[in-house]
Short mmCIF file of C-alpha atoms and ligand atoms in Angstrom, two decimals:
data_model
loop_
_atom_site.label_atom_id
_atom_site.label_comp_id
_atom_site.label_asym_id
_atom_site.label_seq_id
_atom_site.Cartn_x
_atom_site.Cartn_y
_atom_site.Cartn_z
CA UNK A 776 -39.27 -2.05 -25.52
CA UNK A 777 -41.16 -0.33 -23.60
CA UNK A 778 -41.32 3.96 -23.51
CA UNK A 779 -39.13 4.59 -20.50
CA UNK A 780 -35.04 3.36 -20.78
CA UNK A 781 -33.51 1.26 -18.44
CA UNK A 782 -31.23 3.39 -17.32
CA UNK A 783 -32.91 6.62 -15.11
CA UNK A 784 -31.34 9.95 -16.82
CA UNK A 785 -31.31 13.00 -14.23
CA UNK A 786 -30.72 16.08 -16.13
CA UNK A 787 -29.55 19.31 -14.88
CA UNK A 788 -30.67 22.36 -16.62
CA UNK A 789 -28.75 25.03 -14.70
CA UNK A 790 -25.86 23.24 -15.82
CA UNK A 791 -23.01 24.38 -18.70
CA UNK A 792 -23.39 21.04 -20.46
CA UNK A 793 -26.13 21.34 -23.40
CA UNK A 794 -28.89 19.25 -22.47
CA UNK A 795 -28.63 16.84 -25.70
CA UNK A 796 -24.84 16.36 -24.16
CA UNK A 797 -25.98 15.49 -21.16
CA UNK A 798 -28.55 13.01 -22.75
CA UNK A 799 -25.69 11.24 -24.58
CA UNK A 800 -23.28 11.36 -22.10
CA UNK A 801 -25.30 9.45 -19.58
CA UNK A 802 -26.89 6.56 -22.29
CA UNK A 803 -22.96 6.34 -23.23
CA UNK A 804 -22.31 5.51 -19.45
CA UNK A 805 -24.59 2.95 -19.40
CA UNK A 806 -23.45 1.53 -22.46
CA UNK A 807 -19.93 1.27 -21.61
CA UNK A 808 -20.79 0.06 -18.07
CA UNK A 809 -22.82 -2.94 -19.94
CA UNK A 810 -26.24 -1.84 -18.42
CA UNK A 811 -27.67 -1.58 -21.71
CA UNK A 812 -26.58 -4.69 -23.77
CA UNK A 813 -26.14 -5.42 -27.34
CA UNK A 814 -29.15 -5.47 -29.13
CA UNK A 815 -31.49 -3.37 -26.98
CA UNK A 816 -34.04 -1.41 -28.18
CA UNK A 817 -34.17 2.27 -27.26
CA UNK A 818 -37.40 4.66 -26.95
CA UNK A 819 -38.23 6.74 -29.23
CA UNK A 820 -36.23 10.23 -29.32
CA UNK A 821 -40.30 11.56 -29.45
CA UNK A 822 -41.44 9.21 -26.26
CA UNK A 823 -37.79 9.84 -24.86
CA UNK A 824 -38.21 13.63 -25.03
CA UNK A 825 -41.99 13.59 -23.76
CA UNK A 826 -40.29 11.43 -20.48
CA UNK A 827 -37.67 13.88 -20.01
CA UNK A 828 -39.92 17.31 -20.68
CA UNK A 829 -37.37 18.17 -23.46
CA UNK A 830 -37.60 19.14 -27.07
CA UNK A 831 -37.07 16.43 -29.34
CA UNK A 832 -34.44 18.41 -30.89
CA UNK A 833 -32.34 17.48 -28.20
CA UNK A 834 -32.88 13.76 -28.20
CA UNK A 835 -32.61 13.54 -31.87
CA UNK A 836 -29.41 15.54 -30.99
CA UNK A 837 -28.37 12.77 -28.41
CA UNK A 838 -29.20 9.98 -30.42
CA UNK A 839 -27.61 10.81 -33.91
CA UNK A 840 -24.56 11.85 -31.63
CA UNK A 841 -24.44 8.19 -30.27
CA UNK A 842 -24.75 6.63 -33.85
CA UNK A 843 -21.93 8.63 -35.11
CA UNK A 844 -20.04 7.05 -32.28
CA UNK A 845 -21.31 4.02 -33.35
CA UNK A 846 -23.06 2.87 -29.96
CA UNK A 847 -26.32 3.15 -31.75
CA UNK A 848 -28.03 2.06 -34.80
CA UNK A 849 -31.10 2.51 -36.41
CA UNK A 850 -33.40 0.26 -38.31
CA UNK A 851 -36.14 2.21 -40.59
CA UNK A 852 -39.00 1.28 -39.29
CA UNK A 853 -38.32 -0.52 -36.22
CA UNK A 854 -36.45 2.18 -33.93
CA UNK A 855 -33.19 2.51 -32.50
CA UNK A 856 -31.25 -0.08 -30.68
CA UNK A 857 -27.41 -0.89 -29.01
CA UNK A 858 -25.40 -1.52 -32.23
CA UNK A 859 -23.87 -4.93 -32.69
CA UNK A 860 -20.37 -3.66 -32.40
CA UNK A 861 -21.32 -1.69 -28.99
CA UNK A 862 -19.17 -3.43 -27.11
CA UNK A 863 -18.86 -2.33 -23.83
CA UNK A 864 -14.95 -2.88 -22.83
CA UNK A 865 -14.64 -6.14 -20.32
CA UNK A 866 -14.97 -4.79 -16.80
CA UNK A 867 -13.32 -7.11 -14.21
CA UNK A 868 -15.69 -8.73 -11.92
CA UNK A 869 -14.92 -10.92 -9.71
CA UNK A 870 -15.29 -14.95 -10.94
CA UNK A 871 -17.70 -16.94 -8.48
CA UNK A 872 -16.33 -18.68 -5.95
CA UNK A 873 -16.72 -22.53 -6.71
CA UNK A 874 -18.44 -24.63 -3.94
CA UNK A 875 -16.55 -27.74 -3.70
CA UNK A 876 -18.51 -30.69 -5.20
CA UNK A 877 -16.95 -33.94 -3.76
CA UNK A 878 -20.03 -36.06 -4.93
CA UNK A 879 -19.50 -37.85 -1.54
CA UNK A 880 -22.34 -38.36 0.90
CA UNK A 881 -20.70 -36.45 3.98
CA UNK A 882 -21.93 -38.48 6.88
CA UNK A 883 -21.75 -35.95 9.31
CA UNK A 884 -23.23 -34.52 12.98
CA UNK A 885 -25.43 -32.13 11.49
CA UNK A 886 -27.86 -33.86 9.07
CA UNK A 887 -31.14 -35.45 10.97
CA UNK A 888 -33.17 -37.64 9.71
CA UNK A 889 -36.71 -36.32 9.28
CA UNK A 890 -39.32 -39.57 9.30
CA UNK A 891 -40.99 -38.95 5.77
CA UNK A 892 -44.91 -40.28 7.30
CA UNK A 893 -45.49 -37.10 9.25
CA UNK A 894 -45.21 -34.52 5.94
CA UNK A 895 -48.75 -34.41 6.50
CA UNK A 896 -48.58 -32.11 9.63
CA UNK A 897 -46.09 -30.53 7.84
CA UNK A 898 -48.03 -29.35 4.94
CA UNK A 899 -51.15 -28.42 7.43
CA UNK A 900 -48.45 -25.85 9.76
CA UNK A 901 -48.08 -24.24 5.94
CA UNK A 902 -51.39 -23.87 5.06
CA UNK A 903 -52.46 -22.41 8.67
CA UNK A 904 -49.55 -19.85 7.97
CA UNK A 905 -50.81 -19.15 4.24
CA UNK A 906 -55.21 -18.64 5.94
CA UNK A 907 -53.16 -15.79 8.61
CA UNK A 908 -52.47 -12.36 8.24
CA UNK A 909 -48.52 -11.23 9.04
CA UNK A 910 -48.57 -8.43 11.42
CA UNK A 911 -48.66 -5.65 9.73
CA UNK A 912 -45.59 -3.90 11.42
CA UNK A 913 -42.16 -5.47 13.13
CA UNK A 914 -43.71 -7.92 15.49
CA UNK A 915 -43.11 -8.31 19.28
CA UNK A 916 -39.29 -8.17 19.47
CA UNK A 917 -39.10 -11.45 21.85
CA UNK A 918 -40.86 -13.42 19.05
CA UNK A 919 -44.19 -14.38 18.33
CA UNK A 920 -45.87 -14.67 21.77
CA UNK A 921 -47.73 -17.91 20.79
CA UNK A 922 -45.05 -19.64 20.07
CA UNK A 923 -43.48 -18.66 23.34
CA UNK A 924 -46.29 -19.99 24.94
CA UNK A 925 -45.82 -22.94 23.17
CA UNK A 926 -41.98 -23.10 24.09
CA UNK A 927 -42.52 -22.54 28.32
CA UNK A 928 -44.54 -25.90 28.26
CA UNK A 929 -42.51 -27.66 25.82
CA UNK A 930 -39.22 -26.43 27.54
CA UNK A 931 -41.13 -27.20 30.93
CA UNK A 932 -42.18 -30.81 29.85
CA UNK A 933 -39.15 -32.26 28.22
CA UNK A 934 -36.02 -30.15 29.91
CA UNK A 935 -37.42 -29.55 33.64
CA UNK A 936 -37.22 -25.98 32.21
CA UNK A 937 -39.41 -24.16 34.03
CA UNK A 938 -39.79 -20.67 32.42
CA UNK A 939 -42.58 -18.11 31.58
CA UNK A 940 -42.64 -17.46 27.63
CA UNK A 941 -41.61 -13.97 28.46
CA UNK A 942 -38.22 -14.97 29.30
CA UNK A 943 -37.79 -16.72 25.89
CA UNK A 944 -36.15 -14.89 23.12
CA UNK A 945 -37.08 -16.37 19.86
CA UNK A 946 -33.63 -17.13 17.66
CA UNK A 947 -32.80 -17.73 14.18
CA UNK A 948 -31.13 -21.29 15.64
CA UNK A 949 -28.12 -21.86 17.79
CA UNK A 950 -25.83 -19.81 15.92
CA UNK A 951 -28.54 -16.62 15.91
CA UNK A 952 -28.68 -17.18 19.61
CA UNK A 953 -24.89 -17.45 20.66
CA UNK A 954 -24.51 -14.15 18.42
CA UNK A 955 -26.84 -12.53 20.05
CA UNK A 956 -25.75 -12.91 23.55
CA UNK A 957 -21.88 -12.52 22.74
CA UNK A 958 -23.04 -8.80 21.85
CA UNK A 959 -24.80 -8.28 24.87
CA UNK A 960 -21.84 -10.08 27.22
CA UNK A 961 -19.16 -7.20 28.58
CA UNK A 962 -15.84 -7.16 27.11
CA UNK A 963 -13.75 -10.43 27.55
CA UNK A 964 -12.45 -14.11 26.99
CA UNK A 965 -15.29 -16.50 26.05
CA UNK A 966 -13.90 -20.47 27.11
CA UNK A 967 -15.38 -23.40 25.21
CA UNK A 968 -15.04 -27.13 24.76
CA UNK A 969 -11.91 -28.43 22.50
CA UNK A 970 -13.02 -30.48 20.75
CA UNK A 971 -16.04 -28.58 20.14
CA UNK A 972 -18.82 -27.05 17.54
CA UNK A 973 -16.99 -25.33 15.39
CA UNK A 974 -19.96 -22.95 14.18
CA UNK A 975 -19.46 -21.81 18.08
CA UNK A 976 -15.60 -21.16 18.13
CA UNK A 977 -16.12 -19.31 14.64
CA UNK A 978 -18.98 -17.64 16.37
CA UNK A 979 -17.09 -16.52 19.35
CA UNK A 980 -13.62 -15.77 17.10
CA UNK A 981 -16.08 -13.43 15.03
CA UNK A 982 -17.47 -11.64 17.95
CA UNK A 983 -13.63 -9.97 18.11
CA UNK A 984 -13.09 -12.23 21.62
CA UNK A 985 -10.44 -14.24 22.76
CA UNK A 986 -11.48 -17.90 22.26
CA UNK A 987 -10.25 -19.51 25.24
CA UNK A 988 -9.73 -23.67 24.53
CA UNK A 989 -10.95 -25.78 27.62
CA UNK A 990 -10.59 -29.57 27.60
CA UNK A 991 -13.97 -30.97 26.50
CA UNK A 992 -12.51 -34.08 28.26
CA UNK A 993 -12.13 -32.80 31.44
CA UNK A 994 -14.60 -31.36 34.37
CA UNK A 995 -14.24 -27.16 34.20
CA UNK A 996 -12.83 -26.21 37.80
CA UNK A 997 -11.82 -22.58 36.64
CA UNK A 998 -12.75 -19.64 34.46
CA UNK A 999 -10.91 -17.00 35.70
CA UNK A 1000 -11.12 -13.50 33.59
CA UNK A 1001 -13.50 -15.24 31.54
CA UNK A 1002 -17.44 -13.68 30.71
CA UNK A 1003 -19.08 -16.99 29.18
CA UNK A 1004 -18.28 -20.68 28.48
CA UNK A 1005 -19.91 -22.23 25.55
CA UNK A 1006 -20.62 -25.77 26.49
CA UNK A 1007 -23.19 -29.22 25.12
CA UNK A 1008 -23.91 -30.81 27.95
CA UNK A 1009 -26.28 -33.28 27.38
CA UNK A 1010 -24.28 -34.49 24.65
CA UNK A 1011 -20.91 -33.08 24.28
CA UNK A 1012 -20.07 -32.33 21.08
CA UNK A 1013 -18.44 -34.02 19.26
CA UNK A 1014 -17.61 -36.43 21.84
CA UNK A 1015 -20.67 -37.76 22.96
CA UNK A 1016 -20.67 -38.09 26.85
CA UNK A 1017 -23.05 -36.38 28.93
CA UNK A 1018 -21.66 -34.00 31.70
CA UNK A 1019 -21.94 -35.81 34.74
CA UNK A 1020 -23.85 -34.04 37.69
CA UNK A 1021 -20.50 -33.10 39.66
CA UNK A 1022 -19.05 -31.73 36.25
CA UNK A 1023 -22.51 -29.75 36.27
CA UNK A 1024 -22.12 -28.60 39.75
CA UNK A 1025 -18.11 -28.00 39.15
CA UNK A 1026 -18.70 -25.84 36.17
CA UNK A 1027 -21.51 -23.52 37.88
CA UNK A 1028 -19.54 -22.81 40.48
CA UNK A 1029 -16.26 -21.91 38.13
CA UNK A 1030 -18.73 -19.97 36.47
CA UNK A 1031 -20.10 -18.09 39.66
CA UNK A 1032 -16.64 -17.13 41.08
CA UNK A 1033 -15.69 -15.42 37.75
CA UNK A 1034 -19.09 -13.93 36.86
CA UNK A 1035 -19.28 -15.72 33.67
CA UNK A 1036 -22.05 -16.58 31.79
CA UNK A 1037 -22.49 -20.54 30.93
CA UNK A 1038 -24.03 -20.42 27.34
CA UNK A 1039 -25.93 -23.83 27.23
CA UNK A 1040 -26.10 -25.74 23.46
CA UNK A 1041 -28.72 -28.20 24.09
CA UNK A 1042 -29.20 -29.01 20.65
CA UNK A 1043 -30.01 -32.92 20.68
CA UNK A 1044 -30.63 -34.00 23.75
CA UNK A 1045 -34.45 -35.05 22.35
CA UNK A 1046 -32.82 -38.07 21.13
CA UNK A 1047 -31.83 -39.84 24.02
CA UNK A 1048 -31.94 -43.54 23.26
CA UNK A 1049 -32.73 -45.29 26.51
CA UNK A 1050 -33.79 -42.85 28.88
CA UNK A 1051 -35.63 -39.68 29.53
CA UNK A 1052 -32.47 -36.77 29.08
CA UNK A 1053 -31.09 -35.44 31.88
CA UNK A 1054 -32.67 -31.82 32.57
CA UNK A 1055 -30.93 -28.78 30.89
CA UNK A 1056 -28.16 -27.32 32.79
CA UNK A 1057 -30.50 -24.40 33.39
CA UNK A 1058 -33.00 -25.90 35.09
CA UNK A 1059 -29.78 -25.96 37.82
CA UNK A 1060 -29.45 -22.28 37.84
CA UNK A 1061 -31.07 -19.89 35.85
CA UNK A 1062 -29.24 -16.78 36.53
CA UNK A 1063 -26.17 -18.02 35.68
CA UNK A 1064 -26.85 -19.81 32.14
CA UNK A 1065 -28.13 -19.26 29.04
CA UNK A 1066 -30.37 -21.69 27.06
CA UNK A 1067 -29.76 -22.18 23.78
CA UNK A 1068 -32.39 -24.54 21.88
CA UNK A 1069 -32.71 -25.35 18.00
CA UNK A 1070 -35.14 -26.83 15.32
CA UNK A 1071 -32.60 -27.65 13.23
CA UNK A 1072 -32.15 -31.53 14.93
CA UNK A 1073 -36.01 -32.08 15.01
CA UNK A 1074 -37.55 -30.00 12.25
CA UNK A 1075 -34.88 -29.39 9.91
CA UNK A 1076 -31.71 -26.77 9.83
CA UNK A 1077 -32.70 -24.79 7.52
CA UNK A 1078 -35.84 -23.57 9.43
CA UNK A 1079 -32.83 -21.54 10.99
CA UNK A 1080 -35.12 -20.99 13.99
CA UNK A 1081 -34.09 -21.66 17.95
CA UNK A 1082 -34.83 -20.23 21.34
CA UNK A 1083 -32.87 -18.22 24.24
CA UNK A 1084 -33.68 -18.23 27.67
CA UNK A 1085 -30.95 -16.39 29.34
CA UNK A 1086 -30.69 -14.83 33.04
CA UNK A 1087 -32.41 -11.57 33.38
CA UNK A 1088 -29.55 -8.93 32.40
CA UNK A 1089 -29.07 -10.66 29.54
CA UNK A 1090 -32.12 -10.93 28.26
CA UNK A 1091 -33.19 -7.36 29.16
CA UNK A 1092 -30.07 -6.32 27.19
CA UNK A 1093 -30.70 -8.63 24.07
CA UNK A 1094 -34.35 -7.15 23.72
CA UNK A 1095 -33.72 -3.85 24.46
CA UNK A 1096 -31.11 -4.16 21.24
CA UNK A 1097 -33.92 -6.09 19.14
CA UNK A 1098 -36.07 -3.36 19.67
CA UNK A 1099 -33.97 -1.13 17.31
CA UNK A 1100 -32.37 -3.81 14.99
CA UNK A 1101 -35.58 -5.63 14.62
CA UNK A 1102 -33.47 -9.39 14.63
CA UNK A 1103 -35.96 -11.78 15.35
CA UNK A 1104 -36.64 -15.14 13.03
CA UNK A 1105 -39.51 -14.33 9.80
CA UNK A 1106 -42.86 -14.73 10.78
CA UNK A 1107 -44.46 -17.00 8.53
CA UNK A 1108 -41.09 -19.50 10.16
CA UNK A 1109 -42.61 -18.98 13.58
CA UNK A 1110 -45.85 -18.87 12.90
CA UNK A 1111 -45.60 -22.55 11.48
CA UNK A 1112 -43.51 -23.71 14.37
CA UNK A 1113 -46.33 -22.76 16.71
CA UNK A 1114 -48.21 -25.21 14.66
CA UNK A 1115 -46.12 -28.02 14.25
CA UNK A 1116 -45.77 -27.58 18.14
CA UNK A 1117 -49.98 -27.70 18.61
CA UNK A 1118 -50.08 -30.67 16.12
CA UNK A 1119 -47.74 -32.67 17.88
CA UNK A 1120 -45.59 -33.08 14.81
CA UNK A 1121 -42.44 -32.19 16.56
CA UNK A 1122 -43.26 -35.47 19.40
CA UNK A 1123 -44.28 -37.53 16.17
CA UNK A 1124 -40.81 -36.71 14.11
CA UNK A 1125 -38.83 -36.98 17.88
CA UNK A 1126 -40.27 -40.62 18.78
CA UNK A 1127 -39.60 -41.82 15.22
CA UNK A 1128 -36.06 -40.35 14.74
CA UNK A 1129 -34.81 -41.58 18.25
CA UNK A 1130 -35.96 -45.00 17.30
CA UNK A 1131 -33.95 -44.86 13.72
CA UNK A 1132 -31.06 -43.39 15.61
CA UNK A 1133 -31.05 -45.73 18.23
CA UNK A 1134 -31.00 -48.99 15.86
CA UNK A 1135 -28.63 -46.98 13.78
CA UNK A 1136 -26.01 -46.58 16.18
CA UNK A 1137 -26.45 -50.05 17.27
CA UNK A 1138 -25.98 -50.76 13.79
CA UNK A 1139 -22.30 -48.83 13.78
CA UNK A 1140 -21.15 -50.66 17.25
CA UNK A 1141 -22.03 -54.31 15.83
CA UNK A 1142 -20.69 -53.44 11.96
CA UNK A 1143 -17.05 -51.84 13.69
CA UNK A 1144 -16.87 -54.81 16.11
CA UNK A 1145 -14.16 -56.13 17.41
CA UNK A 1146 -11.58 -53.84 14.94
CA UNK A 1147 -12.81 -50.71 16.89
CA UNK A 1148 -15.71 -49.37 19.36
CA UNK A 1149 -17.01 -46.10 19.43
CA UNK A 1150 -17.48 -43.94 22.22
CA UNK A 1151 -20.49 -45.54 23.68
CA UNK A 1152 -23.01 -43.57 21.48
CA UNK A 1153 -26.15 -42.91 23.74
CA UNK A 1154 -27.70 -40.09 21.79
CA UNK A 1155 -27.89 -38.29 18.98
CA UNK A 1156 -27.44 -39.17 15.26
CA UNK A 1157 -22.95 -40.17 15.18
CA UNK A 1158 -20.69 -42.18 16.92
CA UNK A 1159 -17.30 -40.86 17.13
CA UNK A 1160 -14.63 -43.48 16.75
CA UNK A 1161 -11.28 -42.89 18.38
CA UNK A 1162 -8.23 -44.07 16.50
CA UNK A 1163 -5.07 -43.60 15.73
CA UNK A 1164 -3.91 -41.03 13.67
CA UNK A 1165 -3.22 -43.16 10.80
CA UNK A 1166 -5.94 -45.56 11.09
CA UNK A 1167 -7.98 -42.73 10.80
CA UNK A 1168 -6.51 -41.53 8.19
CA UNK A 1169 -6.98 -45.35 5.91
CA UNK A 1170 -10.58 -45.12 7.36
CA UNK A 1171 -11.55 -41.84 5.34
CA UNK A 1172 -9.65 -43.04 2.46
CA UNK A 1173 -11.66 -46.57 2.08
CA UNK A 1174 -14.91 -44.63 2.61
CA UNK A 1175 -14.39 -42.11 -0.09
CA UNK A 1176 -13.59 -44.80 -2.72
CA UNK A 1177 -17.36 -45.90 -1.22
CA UNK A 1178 -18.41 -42.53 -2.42
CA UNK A 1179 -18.89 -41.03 1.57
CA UNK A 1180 -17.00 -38.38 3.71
CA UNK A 1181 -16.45 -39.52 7.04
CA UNK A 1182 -15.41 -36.43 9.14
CA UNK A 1183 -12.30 -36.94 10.96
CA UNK A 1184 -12.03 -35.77 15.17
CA UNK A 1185 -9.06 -33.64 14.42
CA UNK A 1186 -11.26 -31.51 12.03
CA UNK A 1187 -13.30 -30.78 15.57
CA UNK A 1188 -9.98 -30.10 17.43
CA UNK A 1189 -7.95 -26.52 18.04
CA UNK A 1190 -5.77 -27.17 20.24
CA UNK A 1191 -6.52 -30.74 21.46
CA UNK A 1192 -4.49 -33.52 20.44
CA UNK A 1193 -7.21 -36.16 19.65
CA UNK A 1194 -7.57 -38.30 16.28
CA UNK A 1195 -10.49 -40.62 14.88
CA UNK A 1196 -13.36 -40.44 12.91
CA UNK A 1197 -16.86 -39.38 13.07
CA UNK A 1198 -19.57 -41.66 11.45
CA UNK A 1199 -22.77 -39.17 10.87
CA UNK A 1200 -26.12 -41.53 10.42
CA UNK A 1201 -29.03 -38.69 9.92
CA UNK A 1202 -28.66 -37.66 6.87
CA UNK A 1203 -28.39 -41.24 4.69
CA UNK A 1204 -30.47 -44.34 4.50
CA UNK A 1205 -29.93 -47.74 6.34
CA UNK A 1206 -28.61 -49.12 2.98
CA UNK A 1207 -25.66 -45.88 2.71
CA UNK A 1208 -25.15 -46.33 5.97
CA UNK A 1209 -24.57 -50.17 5.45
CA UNK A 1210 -22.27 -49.25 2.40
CA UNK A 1211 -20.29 -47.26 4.43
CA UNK A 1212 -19.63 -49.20 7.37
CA UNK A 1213 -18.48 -52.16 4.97
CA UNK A 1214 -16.08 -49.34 3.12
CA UNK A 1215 -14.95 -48.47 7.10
CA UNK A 1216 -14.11 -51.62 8.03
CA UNK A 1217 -12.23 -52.24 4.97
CA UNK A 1218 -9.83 -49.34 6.07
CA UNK A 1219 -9.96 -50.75 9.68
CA UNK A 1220 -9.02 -54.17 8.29
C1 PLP B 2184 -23.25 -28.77 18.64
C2 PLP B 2184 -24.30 -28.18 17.76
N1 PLP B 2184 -25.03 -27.16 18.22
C3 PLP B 2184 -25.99 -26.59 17.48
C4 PLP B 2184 -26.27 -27.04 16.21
C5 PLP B 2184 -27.34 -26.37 15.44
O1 PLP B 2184 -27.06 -25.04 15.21
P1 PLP B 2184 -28.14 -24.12 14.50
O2 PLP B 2184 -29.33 -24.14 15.40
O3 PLP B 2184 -27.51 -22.79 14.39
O4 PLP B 2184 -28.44 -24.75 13.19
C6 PLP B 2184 -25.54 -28.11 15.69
C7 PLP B 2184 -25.81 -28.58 14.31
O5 PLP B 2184 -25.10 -29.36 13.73
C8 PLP B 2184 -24.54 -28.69 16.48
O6 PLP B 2184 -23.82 -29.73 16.03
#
């Protein structure tokens, strides 16, 4: 062991306590409080007392004190150490927390799949972030300005998003984003879609706001003594349908008489199966929504990295609180997005996964045909399946003796009344997915 202890000991020499006391006293805290463990070798009372700008009279003291208490022990020749029989009474700490093992394969919305022939790209955004230099202070508060660059013409080219990168806020993801601007929205009711993500309600329940359950099957006519609306409309989740233009046009307007914010979740509209996807709600009207965009459908979601473009007030107020709390994604996490945007690996992983998805869900409406059809699955990487209670029910049981967890709709529901199940196909191969549509239609059958 090295010369200095483990444990720091502060003495105080205008105090009553002799110093070899106070020595003893605080090695016997450690002890009993198991920072020093059985077996551990102690400095020397010489190198102890030379750390401490003591005698050694009064470490000597300390430590022959501790032996006669039988905490310590020495062994001629070798030093001092934590006698066997030191032990330091059981404190109670708390037992970890077991995360539930199932050993299923969840097939669920969240898991993409990430086509394994473009890791090259991958490993070249890494090394360009390994040849920079971080900044050497908190970077620009907005995010890294390249990659906002890099965001107005993506944004621009595939949402009709038409923004200038400094009205992008660089997130850490959806759920980064939608935290960010519930603390900058006044006091009041935030609405969103039932069924809906629940990542979002928890979100807005956390926030300390009323969560205020809207019918995710039904146009939004009125928001009344509501400040936001949390809505996925390109692909409502975890329905599927896209929100028709007069929905659109019905929800702005709710949204305008109350003076609510629309907080837009576009997080998979890139995979679109047949045609281009229809432009982000804010394209429509940008001082009344907030964008909310991810990397965790093309890139992966545990980059835990996203973008905010919200109207002006928002974002003034979101920036202004960044500048003090510093809350903006790491660097190196940005700095390789930039370049995974400039290589075109982002396009590359898009074209491929929309083609897997697209067969994929094909795959799910032929396999479940005629005993049940999903909702017609035009993007994204699951088909939800209505069904009845029950059915559902004999559904998730056949695929978990299959070894998969097939979400259920209700698990997406507060307050609606809806029932059926939810086939994920990101995160699994072709074969799973071929397992599990056989154990599905067993519990249809
Ligand atoms: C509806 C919805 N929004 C957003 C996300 C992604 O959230 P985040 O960017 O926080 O990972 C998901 C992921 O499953 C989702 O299902």
């Amino acid at each position: 062991m090295s010369r200095s202890l483990a444990v720091p000991l502060v003495l105080d020499r205008s105090a009553a306590t002799p110093l070899g006391s106070q020595v003893a006293g605080q090695i016997r805290d450690a002890l009993v409080g198991g920072v020093l463990p059985v077996g551990a070798r102690l400095p020397s009372t010489r190198a102890l007392a030379g750390d401490l700008g003591v005698s050694r009279s009064v470490t000597e003291q300390a430590f022959d004190q501790l032996a006669a208490e039988g905490w310590l022990e020495t062994r001629r020749g070798s030093g001092t150490f934590v006698a066997a029989g030191a032990m330091a009474p059981v404190r109670h700490r708390p037992a970890p927390v077991p995360r539930p093992d199932t050993g299923l394969l969840r097939l669920d919305t969240g898991t993409p799949w990430i086509d394994p022939r473009h890791r090259a790209a991958w490993r070249r955004a890494w090394r360009d972030v390994s040849a920079a230099t971080p900044p050497p202070a908190y970077d620009d508060p907005a995010g890294v300005r390249a990659l906002r660059v890099e965001l107005a013409a993506h944004l621009a080219r595939t949402r009709g998003l038409v923004c200038e990168p400094d009205e992008i806020l660089v997130t850490s993801g959806t759920i980064g984003g939608l935290g960010q601007v519930l603390a900058a929205l006044p006091p009041g009711a935030v609405a969103h879609e039932d069924p809906g993500y629940r990542a979002a309600a928890e979100a807005i329940g956390a926030s300390g706001r009323e969560l205020r359950d809207l019918p995710a099957t039904e146009p939004i006519t009125d928001l009344t003594g509501a400040v936001g609306v949390y809505v996925t409309p390109a692909h409502q989740h975890p329905l599927g349908p896209v929100m028709p233009g007069s929905a659109r046009l019905s929800l702005l307007a709710a949204a305008h008489a109350a003076g609510a914010v629309v907080i837009e979740d576009d997080y998979d509209s890139e995979f679109r199966y047949d045609v281009a996807p229809v432009p982000a709600l804010a394209a429509l009207d940008r001082d009344r929504v907030a964008y909310l965009g991810t990397t965790s459908k093309t890139v992966a979601p545990s980059m835990r990295l996203g973008w905010l473009v919200a109207p002006p007030g928002l974002h003034r107020a979101i920036l202004e609180r960044r500048e003090i709390t510093h809350d903006v994604p790491a660097w190196p996490v940005q700095r390789a997005f930039v370049s995974l945007l400039r290589d075109g690996y982002v396009d590359q992983v898009v074209r491929s996964a929309r083609r897997t998805y697209a067969a994929r869900a094909r795959r799910v409406t032929e396999a479940l045909r005629p005993l049940a059809t999903p909702i017609l699955p035009v993007a994204g990487m699951y088909a939800t399946i209505p069904l009845p209670k029950a059915r559902a029910l004999r559904v998730r049981a056949s695929a978990r003796e299959a070894g998969f967890e097939v979400p259920l709709l209700r698990d997406y529901c507060r307050t609606a009344q809806l029932s059926g199940v939810i086939i994920g196909f990101g995160g699994c191969t072709d074969a799973e997915l071929d397992r599990a549509l056989a154990a599905v239609v067993r519990g249809l059958g």
